[in-house]
XYZ file of C-alpha atoms in Angstrom:
732
model
C 88.614 76.962 70.997
C 90.472 74.778 68.500
C 93.293 75.402 66.062
C 93.564 73.798 62.641
C 96.776 72.427 61.187
C 98.360 74.233 58.280
C 101.062 73.073 55.927
C 103.814 75.656 55.452
C 105.638 76.083 52.145
C 108.598 73.737 51.946
C 107.455 71.596 54.864
C 106.320 67.992 54.440
C 104.528 67.726 57.790
C 101.561 69.708 59.104
C 102.590 73.012 60.616
C 101.391 73.182 64.196
C 101.171 76.459 66.077
C 104.315 77.055 68.087
C 105.084 78.874 71.327
C 108.586 79.450 72.659
C 108.885 80.007 76.394
C 112.160 81.801 77.200
C 113.370 82.924 80.612
C 116.372 82.705 82.898
C 114.173 80.976 85.469
C 113.524 77.234 85.595
C 109.898 76.136 85.267
C 110.673 72.971 87.260
C 111.054 75.102 90.414
C 108.823 73.764 93.210
C 109.279 76.918 95.321
C 107.988 79.307 92.646
C 104.249 79.684 92.237
C 104.796 81.524 88.960
C 106.930 78.677 87.574
C 104.350 76.077 88.551
C 101.550 78.137 87.005
C 103.339 78.665 83.680
C 104.432 75.028 83.513
C 100.792 73.972 83.802
C 99.728 76.577 81.205
C 102.208 75.148 78.728
C 101.097 71.592 79.506
C 97.489 72.532 78.787
C 98.489 74.181 75.513
C 100.499 71.099 74.535
C 97.437 68.934 75.216
C 95.629 71.090 72.657
C 98.181 70.286 69.949
C 100.232 73.483 70.228
C 103.942 72.795 69.913
C 105.930 74.082 72.897
C 109.639 74.717 73.412
C 110.911 75.664 76.877
C 114.224 77.482 77.286
C 115.576 78.357 80.713
C 118.466 77.947 83.108
C 119.083 76.174 86.401
C 117.902 79.240 88.322
C 115.490 78.730 91.221
C 113.750 80.968 93.725
C 115.258 78.801 96.467
C 117.594 75.807 96.434
C 114.743 73.723 97.870
C 113.012 74.155 94.520
C 115.382 71.712 92.773
C 113.466 68.626 93.929
C 112.404 67.600 90.416
C 116.014 67.406 89.226
C 117.691 66.521 92.533
C 118.377 62.935 91.461
C 120.414 64.174 88.489
C 122.579 66.806 90.184
C 125.820 64.970 89.383
C 124.910 65.083 85.696
C 124.164 68.793 85.882
C 127.406 69.552 87.711
C 129.341 67.608 85.074
C 127.783 69.760 82.333
C 128.318 73.207 83.775
C 127.901 75.789 81.026
C 126.118 73.399 78.662
C 122.516 73.225 77.485
C 120.856 70.026 78.730
C 117.412 68.627 77.964
C 114.967 67.569 80.664
C 111.954 65.519 79.580
C 108.891 66.550 81.590
C 105.849 64.615 80.356
C 104.459 66.790 77.527
C 107.258 69.347 77.793
C 110.962 69.335 77.037
C 113.029 71.861 78.978
C 116.298 73.086 77.490
C 118.251 74.338 80.502
C 121.556 76.165 80.626
C 123.467 74.740 83.586
C 124.622 77.791 85.533
C 127.249 77.839 88.254
C 124.761 79.359 90.692
C 121.070 78.665 91.148
C 120.453 82.269 92.231
C 119.336 84.830 89.675
C 121.503 87.689 90.893
C 124.741 85.715 90.535
C 124.274 84.351 87.020
C 127.290 85.577 85.051
C 127.261 87.703 81.924
C 128.889 84.815 80.037
C 126.066 82.493 81.047
C 123.437 85.041 80.067
C 125.210 85.431 76.740
C 125.133 81.678 76.095
C 121.461 81.540 76.984
C 120.670 84.439 74.673
C 122.610 82.840 71.805
C 120.582 79.676 72.198
C 117.406 81.754 72.288
C 118.363 83.409 68.991
C 119.079 80.000 67.523
C 115.666 78.712 68.575
C 113.948 81.739 67.060
C 115.415 80.675 63.714
C 115.199 76.885 63.950
C 111.937 76.472 65.903
C 110.196 79.433 64.194
C 107.705 80.260 66.971
C 104.433 82.058 66.372
C 104.652 83.532 69.850
C 107.325 84.216 72.489
C 106.274 83.948 76.128
C 108.301 84.980 79.212
C 108.227 86.339 82.737
C 110.661 88.517 84.685
C 111.528 92.182 84.468
C 115.312 92.382 84.296
C 117.542 93.276 81.368
C 117.711 89.717 80.000
C 113.935 89.553 79.735
C 113.847 92.932 78.005
C 116.340 91.586 75.453
C 114.189 88.482 74.943
C 111.213 90.665 74.090
C 113.269 93.046 71.970
C 114.834 90.267 69.866
C 111.436 88.733 69.172
C 109.959 92.102 68.283
C 112.804 92.817 65.857
C 111.847 89.598 64.058
C 108.137 90.450 64.025
C 107.184 87.769 66.559
C 104.426 88.674 69.059
C 105.516 88.722 72.708
C 103.474 87.849 75.784
C 104.571 88.418 79.389
C 103.205 86.887 82.584
C 103.335 88.648 85.927
C 102.089 87.385 89.271
C 103.279 89.885 91.862
C 102.983 93.587 92.604
C 106.617 94.609 92.158
C 106.786 95.692 88.505
C 107.241 99.385 87.761
C 107.847 101.560 84.726
C 107.412 100.828 81.042
C 110.915 99.967 79.861
C 110.639 96.226 80.590
C 107.369 95.808 78.645
C 107.598 98.277 75.780
C 108.129 95.383 73.336
C 105.353 93.277 74.889
C 102.061 92.825 73.038
C 100.046 91.223 75.824
C 100.482 91.008 79.605
C 98.767 88.183 81.472
C 98.229 87.778 85.211
C 96.396 85.410 87.515
C 93.826 87.638 89.227
C 91.479 90.513 88.537
C 92.832 92.241 91.654
C 96.325 92.367 90.155
C 95.011 93.558 86.794
C 93.232 96.416 88.577
C 96.277 97.137 90.732
C 98.514 97.621 87.694
C 95.896 99.625 85.821
C 95.730 102.045 88.756
C 99.425 102.233 89.660
C 101.263 101.758 86.330
C 98.577 102.164 83.635
C 99.307 98.623 82.384
C 96.616 96.815 80.410
C 96.730 93.363 82.011
C 94.508 90.394 81.179
C 93.625 88.074 84.096
C 93.383 84.392 83.189
C 93.102 82.719 86.595
C 94.981 79.931 88.336
C 96.455 76.931 86.514
C 96.275 73.862 88.707
C 95.993 70.243 87.648
C 93.464 68.864 90.152
C 94.871 65.361 89.903
C 98.150 66.604 91.348
C 96.677 68.350 94.407
C 93.498 66.474 95.434
C 94.118 63.423 97.660
C 91.924 60.336 97.775
C 90.666 61.181 101.268
C 90.809 63.939 103.887
C 91.362 63.634 107.637
C 91.020 67.430 108.127
C 93.228 67.738 111.216
C 95.598 70.690 110.814
C 95.759 74.395 110.060
C 97.990 74.668 107.003
C 100.505 77.460 106.357
C 102.841 77.410 103.338
C 106.124 79.301 102.863
C 107.204 80.693 106.269
C 108.592 84.112 105.325
C 107.897 87.527 106.783
C 106.193 88.805 103.646
C 103.856 85.794 103.683
C 102.833 86.635 107.262
C 104.727 84.034 109.270
C 104.873 86.441 112.239
C 101.060 86.387 112.298
C 101.122 82.598 112.202
C 103.640 82.385 115.065
C 101.668 84.790 117.235
C 98.502 82.747 116.625
C 100.314 79.514 117.468
C 101.656 81.031 120.690
C 98.163 82.173 121.659
C 96.687 78.723 121.013
C 99.586 76.669 122.388
C 98.252 76.672 125.948
C 94.633 77.581 125.249
C 93.945 74.865 122.653
C 96.870 72.427 122.424
C 94.657 70.082 120.373
C 94.727 72.524 117.428
C 97.873 71.811 115.405
C 99.471 73.960 112.706
C 101.361 72.368 109.804
C 103.978 74.622 108.205
C 105.268 73.621 104.771
C 108.625 75.138 103.895
C 109.167 76.683 100.478
C 111.466 79.670 100.069
C 111.391 80.137 103.829
C 112.670 77.851 106.608
C 110.611 77.804 109.809
C 113.177 77.183 112.561
C 115.227 80.307 111.883
C 112.243 82.605 111.507
C 110.664 81.189 114.679
C 113.793 82.055 116.652
C 113.822 85.579 115.224
C 110.149 86.300 115.808
C 109.944 84.708 119.262
C 113.139 86.504 120.277
C 111.576 89.796 119.228
C 108.623 88.876 121.449
C 111.006 88.375 124.370
C 111.045 84.574 124.691
C 113.166 82.845 122.074
C 111.749 79.472 121.086
C 113.348 76.651 119.147
C 110.035 74.942 118.460
C 106.333 75.128 119.260
C 104.432 72.160 120.626
C 101.472 72.823 118.342
C 103.439 73.287 115.102
C 104.759 70.527 112.857
C 107.090 71.373 109.976
C 107.014 69.680 106.567
C 109.914 70.173 104.114
C 109.306 71.528 100.630
C 107.581 68.929 98.479
C 106.449 68.549 94.884
C 103.448 66.459 95.976
C 101.045 68.411 98.173
C 98.340 65.740 98.242
C 99.400 64.254 101.612
C 99.538 67.777 103.040
C 96.061 68.681 101.804
C 94.723 65.363 103.082
C 95.609 66.529 106.615
C 94.423 70.149 106.280
C 91.240 71.339 107.960
C 91.950 75.032 107.352
C 94.515 77.034 105.425
C 95.739 80.406 106.646
C 97.388 82.861 104.236
C 97.992 86.109 106.184
C 100.089 87.667 103.409
C 101.553 91.086 104.136
C 102.993 91.581 100.649
C 100.854 91.873 97.522
C 99.898 88.253 96.850
C 98.562 88.304 93.317
C 96.708 85.009 93.529
C 98.257 82.582 95.990
C 98.392 79.173 94.346
C 97.802 77.388 97.642
C 94.455 79.175 98.009
C 93.196 77.882 94.671
C 94.438 74.399 95.592
C 92.672 74.652 98.962
C 89.407 75.639 97.282
C 89.682 72.648 94.930
C 89.958 70.490 98.065
C 87.070 72.198 99.865
C 89.406 73.506 102.572
C 88.195 76.819 104.071
C 90.711 79.662 104.122
C 91.570 82.584 106.378
C 93.295 85.410 104.488
C 94.265 89.037 104.841
C 92.012 91.486 103.034
C 94.885 92.460 100.731
C 96.019 91.685 97.192
C 94.350 88.895 95.272
C 93.656 86.588 98.223
C 90.016 87.657 98.826
C 89.286 87.069 95.142
C 90.818 83.594 95.277
C 88.544 82.361 98.083
C 85.337 84.339 97.383
C 83.013 83.130 100.182
C 85.049 79.996 100.900
C 86.502 81.365 104.126
C 87.173 84.491 106.150
C 89.055 87.733 105.492
C 90.634 89.937 108.142
C 92.290 93.342 108.020
C 95.588 94.570 109.429
C 96.692 98.206 109.736
C 98.291 99.573 106.519
C 101.775 99.701 108.037
C 101.809 95.889 108.204
C 101.670 95.774 104.407
C 104.895 97.724 103.870
C 108.413 96.246 103.688
C 110.258 94.782 105.511
C 107.068 93.126 106.813
C 108.604 92.508 110.247
C 105.845 93.972 112.408
C 104.319 91.487 114.822
C 100.621 91.944 115.611
C 99.658 92.216 119.263
C 97.580 89.336 120.662
C 94.558 91.623 121.024
C 94.599 92.223 117.261
C 94.377 88.493 116.590
C 91.800 87.546 119.211
C 88.955 87.525 116.627
C 91.001 85.111 114.509
C 91.530 82.805 117.469
C 87.780 82.747 118.025
C 87.164 82.031 114.330
C 89.703 79.203 114.309
C 88.213 77.545 117.366
C 84.752 77.742 115.804
C 86.022 75.932 112.699
C 87.129 73.112 115.016
C 84.210 73.127 117.462
C 81.165 73.799 115.244
C 80.803 70.940 112.697
C 77.804 72.495 110.960
C 79.548 75.824 110.452
C 82.681 74.080 109.193
C 80.765 71.886 106.727
C 78.869 74.863 105.316
C 82.090 76.840 104.756
C 83.876 73.808 103.274
C 81.042 73.318 100.787
C 81.281 76.946 99.705
C 85.042 76.544 99.286
C 84.510 73.472 97.115
C 82.058 75.403 94.932
C 84.633 78.171 94.440
C 87.215 75.589 93.418
C 84.913 73.896 90.915
C 83.930 77.157 89.243
C 86.575 79.860 89.589
C 89.622 77.570 89.610
C 88.609 74.890 87.139
C 91.581 74.162 84.859
C 89.494 74.050 81.663
C 88.001 77.463 82.442
C 91.439 79.008 82.973
C 92.759 77.393 79.798
C 89.862 78.818 77.788
C 90.681 82.284 79.138
C 94.316 81.801 78.127
C 93.462 80.615 74.611
C 91.027 83.461 74.124
C 93.702 85.974 75.156
C 96.489 84.637 72.927
C 94.444 83.561 69.882
C 94.689 86.915 68.025
C 98.480 86.728 68.229
C 98.777 83.039 67.383
C 96.465 83.546 64.416
C 99.116 85.697 62.738
C 101.243 82.545 62.270
C 104.370 84.639 61.935
C 106.504 81.508 62.306
C 105.749 80.679 58.685
C 107.752 83.700 57.571
C 110.803 83.224 59.807
C 113.876 81.839 58.081
C 115.438 78.675 59.362
C 118.936 78.357 60.707
C 121.374 75.661 61.701
C 121.454 74.650 65.370
C 124.370 76.082 67.330
C 126.655 74.167 69.653
C 127.898 75.450 72.979
C 131.071 74.790 74.935
C 130.879 72.832 78.153
C 132.644 74.343 81.160
C 133.859 71.654 83.546
C 136.898 73.203 85.179
C 136.660 73.172 88.981
C 137.262 76.471 90.740
C 139.404 76.663 93.869
C 137.612 78.092 96.884
C 139.306 81.155 98.414
C 139.441 81.740 102.160
C 137.948 85.263 102.174
C 135.376 86.871 99.870
C 135.583 90.665 99.923
C 132.266 92.474 99.413
C 133.096 95.585 97.386
C 130.120 97.510 95.916
C 131.029 100.380 93.582
C 128.835 103.309 92.576
C 129.645 106.379 90.498
C 132.557 107.637 92.581
C 135.981 107.673 90.972
C 137.736 109.456 93.833
C 140.002 107.056 95.758
C 138.659 103.994 93.881
C 142.059 102.875 92.605
C 143.629 103.364 96.014
C 140.926 101.245 97.647
C 141.318 98.390 95.140
C 145.098 98.450 95.309
C 145.040 98.359 99.113
C 143.271 95.000 98.818
C 145.556 93.664 96.112
C 148.536 94.598 98.317
C 147.358 92.525 101.297
C 149.908 90.240 102.921
C 147.125 87.638 103.046
C 146.602 86.672 99.412
C 144.021 83.862 99.404
C 140.927 85.961 98.702
C 138.457 86.895 95.984
C 137.517 90.538 95.454
C 133.848 90.730 94.446
C 133.453 94.125 92.805
C 129.791 94.861 92.104
C 129.483 97.654 89.533
C 126.128 99.180 90.397
C 124.973 100.757 87.122
C 128.136 102.842 86.897
C 129.324 105.392 84.352
C 131.832 104.393 81.614
C 134.623 106.357 83.303
C 134.275 104.289 86.479
C 133.947 101.052 84.521
C 137.171 101.810 82.668
C 138.982 101.948 86.004
C 137.576 98.587 87.041
C 138.335 96.961 83.686
C 141.952 98.099 83.856
C 142.639 95.451 86.518
C 143.435 91.921 85.388
C 144.198 90.223 88.699
C 142.549 86.789 88.614
C 141.294 87.294 92.174
C 139.011 90.112 90.991
C 135.491 89.112 89.978
C 133.623 91.977 88.344
C 129.831 91.702 88.570
C 127.941 94.248 86.486
C 124.454 95.415 87.449
C 122.849 97.008 84.363
C 120.934 99.592 86.381
C 121.717 101.493 89.557
C 120.076 99.085 92.003
C 121.408 100.694 95.183
C 123.984 99.746 97.780
C 121.803 97.055 99.391
C 121.121 95.223 96.123
C 124.803 95.458 95.191
C 125.844 94.058 98.564
C 123.306 91.229 98.308
C 124.627 90.353 94.865
C 128.093 89.956 96.350
C 126.788 87.954 99.325
C 125.161 85.511 96.909
C 128.293 85.233 94.775
C 130.716 84.771 97.684
C 132.378 81.346 97.817
C 134.721 81.687 100.787
C 134.111 80.682 104.422
C 134.619 84.319 105.442
C 133.201 87.540 104.004
C 134.862 90.918 104.563
C 133.293 94.320 103.934
C 135.176 97.074 102.142
C 134.105 100.502 100.887
C 135.358 101.862 97.573
C 136.843 105.019 99.117
C 138.727 103.540 102.095
C 142.191 102.003 102.416
C 142.846 98.668 104.102
C 146.091 98.356 106.021
C 148.337 95.723 104.369
C 147.908 93.258 107.236
C 144.150 93.764 107.725
C 142.987 90.465 106.213
C 145.829 88.476 107.759
C 145.081 89.834 111.228
C 141.344 89.244 111.031
C 141.654 85.813 109.430
C 144.056 84.651 112.145
C 141.732 85.968 114.862
C 138.650 84.267 113.419
C 140.482 80.977 112.950
C 141.664 80.974 116.570
C 138.305 82.128 118.007
C 135.635 79.892 116.432
C 132.947 81.257 118.765
C 133.188 84.718 117.141
C 130.769 85.450 114.288
C 131.753 89.032 113.421
C 135.159 90.643 113.888
C 135.618 94.384 113.307
C 138.427 96.784 114.213
C 139.367 100.354 114.978
C 140.398 102.745 112.211
C 141.994 106.079 111.382
C 139.768 108.764 109.913
C 141.302 111.136 107.360
C 139.456 114.427 107.092
C 139.322 116.532 103.930
C 142.092 118.780 105.258
C 144.366 115.753 105.659
C 144.235 115.609 109.448
C 143.960 112.167 111.036
C 141.643 111.142 113.872
C 141.642 107.819 115.692
C 138.275 105.984 115.573
C 137.776 103.831 118.650
C 135.095 101.148 118.908
C 134.271 98.679 121.692
C 136.117 95.391 121.978
C 133.720 93.094 123.815
C 130.611 91.372 122.483
C 128.222 92.595 125.172
C 129.240 96.226 124.840
C 129.049 96.105 121.030
C 125.511 94.754 121.258
C 124.474 97.412 123.759
C 126.046 100.152 121.637
C 123.894 99.133 118.679
C 121.183 101.127 120.473
C 123.283 104.194 119.667
C 123.551 102.694 116.143
C 126.791 104.230 114.847
C 129.002 103.667 117.912
C 129.167 99.871 117.862
C 130.931 98.773 114.665
C 132.694 100.588 111.845
C 131.029 98.726 109.009
C 133.864 98.526 106.422
C 136.183 96.910 108.988
C 133.940 93.876 109.528
C 134.634 90.274 108.603
C 132.116 87.515 109.360
C 131.434 83.842 108.848
C 129.672 82.997 105.580
C 128.029 79.901 107.021
C 126.163 82.025 109.581
C 124.892 84.382 106.880
C 123.710 81.538 104.656
C 122.195 79.500 107.478
C 120.066 82.413 108.636
C 119.419 83.676 105.074
C 120.627 87.135 106.004
C 120.490 89.861 103.387
C 120.686 93.628 103.267
C 117.278 95.277 103.531
C 116.598 97.624 100.613
C 114.381 99.714 102.879
C 117.488 100.796 104.809
C 119.193 102.520 101.905
C 121.136 105.044 103.988
C 123.275 102.524 105.818
C 122.108 98.958 105.464
C 125.071 97.543 107.385
C 123.626 98.501 110.778
C 120.337 96.776 109.954
C 122.362 93.782 108.760
C 124.279 93.609 112.058
C 121.065 93.911 114.085
C 119.676 90.958 112.128
C 122.857 89.060 112.964
C 122.466 89.932 116.645
C 118.884 88.679 116.656
C 120.089 85.409 115.099
C 122.625 84.892 117.897
C 125.853 86.306 116.435
C 128.869 86.932 118.688
C 130.854 90.122 118.001
C 134.418 91.220 118.679
C 136.240 94.472 118.022
C 139.994 94.340 117.490
C 141.613 97.415 118.992
C 144.160 97.662 116.195
C 143.580 100.286 113.478
C 143.203 98.135 110.348
C 141.527 100.657 108.038
C 141.946 104.219 106.878
C 138.467 105.696 106.695
C 138.069 108.723 104.454
C 135.789 111.617 105.203
C 135.123 113.652 102.064
C 132.435 115.560 100.215
C 131.097 112.453 98.421
C 130.464 110.367 101.565
C 127.002 108.841 101.445
C 126.469 109.747 105.107
C 127.148 113.465 104.656
C 123.447 114.161 104.256
C 122.010 113.867 107.755
C 118.432 114.464 106.610
C 116.236 111.772 108.099
C 119.097 110.211 110.067
C 117.040 110.344 113.263
C 114.300 108.402 111.486
C 116.809 105.819 110.314
C 118.235 105.354 113.816
C 114.748 105.071 115.276
C 113.914 102.259 112.852
C 117.056 100.403 113.953
C 116.156 100.899 117.620
C 112.610 99.699 116.960
C 114.139 96.336 116.063
C 116.289 96.213 119.208
C 113.840 97.506 121.810
C 111.661 94.349 121.955
C 114.843 92.292 122.366
C 116.457 94.414 125.084
C 113.323 95.703 126.870
C 110.564 93.087 126.474
C 108.617 94.349 129.512
C 107.898 97.708 127.902
C 104.484 98.172 126.332
C 104.141 99.485 122.803
C 103.418 102.999 124.088
C 106.350 102.889 126.519
C 108.677 101.734 123.735
C 107.513 104.581 121.493
C 108.159 107.290 124.115
C 111.500 105.704 125.028
C 112.692 105.767 121.418
C 111.420 109.313 120.974
C 113.756 110.357 123.794
C 116.757 108.990 121.864
C 116.152 111.389 118.981
C 118.333 114.455 118.570
C 115.250 116.429 117.538
C 113.244 115.505 120.647
C 111.116 118.492 121.632
C 108.254 117.094 123.675
C 106.020 118.936 126.080
C 106.648 118.416 129.819
C 104.046 115.636 129.962
C 105.837 113.884 127.066
C 109.139 114.209 128.913
C 107.654 112.662 132.043
C 106.294 109.729 130.037
C 109.718 109.225 128.447
C 111.421 109.433 131.851
C 109.069 106.783 133.211
C 109.850 104.509 130.251
C 113.608 105.019 130.706
C 113.364 104.233 134.413
C 111.369 101.069 133.713
C 113.891 99.966 131.084
C 116.760 100.503 133.526
C 115.124 98.144 136.024
C 115.569 95.244 133.595
C 118.642 93.275 134.683
C 118.288 90.220 132.468
C 120.553 89.838 129.442
C 118.646 88.365 126.505
C 121.291 88.284 123.744
C 124.395 88.540 125.975
C 124.184 92.326 125.775
C 125.989 94.221 128.557
C 123.192 95.584 130.761
C 125.549 97.973 132.555
C 126.484 99.531 129.217
C 122.817 99.715 128.240
C 122.081 101.503 131.495
C 124.921 103.942 130.798
C 123.257 104.725 127.477
C 119.857 105.064 129.137
C 121.355 107.281 131.839
C 122.664 109.638 129.169
C 119.192 109.735 127.614
C 117.710 110.385 131.050
C 120.105 113.245 131.687
C 119.079 114.794 128.390
C 115.419 114.516 129.332
C 116.063 116.079 132.723
C 117.861 119.022 131.118
C 115.049 119.377 128.601
C 112.515 119.428 131.415
C 114.517 121.989 133.377
C 114.771 124.224 130.322
C 111.028 124.051 129.755
C 110.202 125.219 133.281
């Protein structure tokens, strides 16, 4: 497909077709498969004489993704708030330099500047087509502004997380990378999506020669199946030490996740003898030169994993889960395996038993021990790469999809405008000592009292991060009535939920300590001072909480007592709500960032407990001050008033702790043990006996794995045992 030049009225030079790419995200991101795919799409279009403008911001999926601009970070920091140009071979990127590289902490001012520049480009560049990805409010506004000007809009999606129609109602064409994803969205959302394939420049991924030594795994995160990889490596570590895995970091770091997964398996490891780790890189050729196999055991919906297409181009056989777009990407260039459906649901932290992976171990060893079988599979993989993933074929699909919209040449009719200039923000911000995490929903009751209890603290060196989670105007008016410079108001356009709001604040926090605070409680005036002094004088402590006073609706006051010592707090997490009063907690920011801890949106009822369990599994040390530093309100609007499903929630928390505290229990024994913890336990006598046996076995364990107090754990188990005994007596 070719496009002819046309001379527009009033122009002295030939009028080339023009595409404007506009998004908050940076296409130079080496940790984003979508960014790399779109960047290559635009390069291919530029090679075909289509004029391209790229507008974005310094927003990356992970800070590791900044490799392409890492050498110029001083320049970027000096131009905070300005639009800078980055020359990238055939492309020029106009990037707004944002204070944060994380999407959820980009400020409304920064988004406003970016949108102004987008409007300016619509007038001065006069595109025939606007192209974007992302499904948040800013992207909706990008599409809406183009549509208001009569410019066709195309969106690209490459994951399975989009829902609803609001984000794409101004979109003329949706593109994706695989037929599997197009079918998925047709079935689940009734989207009409056009698959165009992978966009990979073979010269950038195919090395001069291959040694074919290692099993390659890229991006060690739970959703990408790193727990499967670790279990396989553990199984092969002693059996076949000659088989080496190479893990390439992207958004995920391997050391932390290895500790978490191996700890859950009962034997925390800092490294594995048969695993080498390679940092994130923008040149994968040396990695592919060493790869004999690639394994992509994705648990999430992988639309069309880029590394699979790159592996096929290199003739590297693949092993993938039979889920998402991965089977389509490899065709017959490897093997597919199935996992039970529950493995493909968030938070993707289930670890397959060795017996489930034994067929994979056998397949892997055959790829190393049977040269004829390996060569045959590698040849099939190469054929898939040369047909399905050929860059010219994908580009033809893209041109065929967008040609009807480009042919309208609407840019000829758009009026020109003068370029706009933007202020440069260079003022350094002082770092506070405590960042207070303060999510706010649609509850006006006690909100002012909660805010003012923080502003009245005797310790004044803090920032109050108020996250307005899609709130009503009446609540927003309360928040906007405060003008204290320590308050930072972050607005979420939609009600994203308490976990998303908390994560937004975690990402925005700048202080060495983070403190939790609910919008209906009252902090005692000396709360922050007391906790800050304690943390400063006890550097071994990760989390410091306190006791509190509960005020009931009738005004009566009840003392809330929580354990003081680390071991007892950890043991009490098995009870879930008797270990820590969440809004009294303060913790070290460095620990949270180092372990990439975030609130899990699947624990919407009370994500703090899940958060603290994650901290425990990462090695946190807890302490509970016995002073009452908070007034905790109990009222009709409390989120925890509805106890429906609370047993299920507690069981999910305990499922995370049981492998840590009781590693000798089998899966069946763990299940019957946790069933006995439930308030709604109503098993038959034989069920009770099985639960009693599991409790007795758990009580025989005298090792402490995370410094938990085993005596306290046995007290908890004894109480469960007594309940079972009474249940059994009542049934007879």
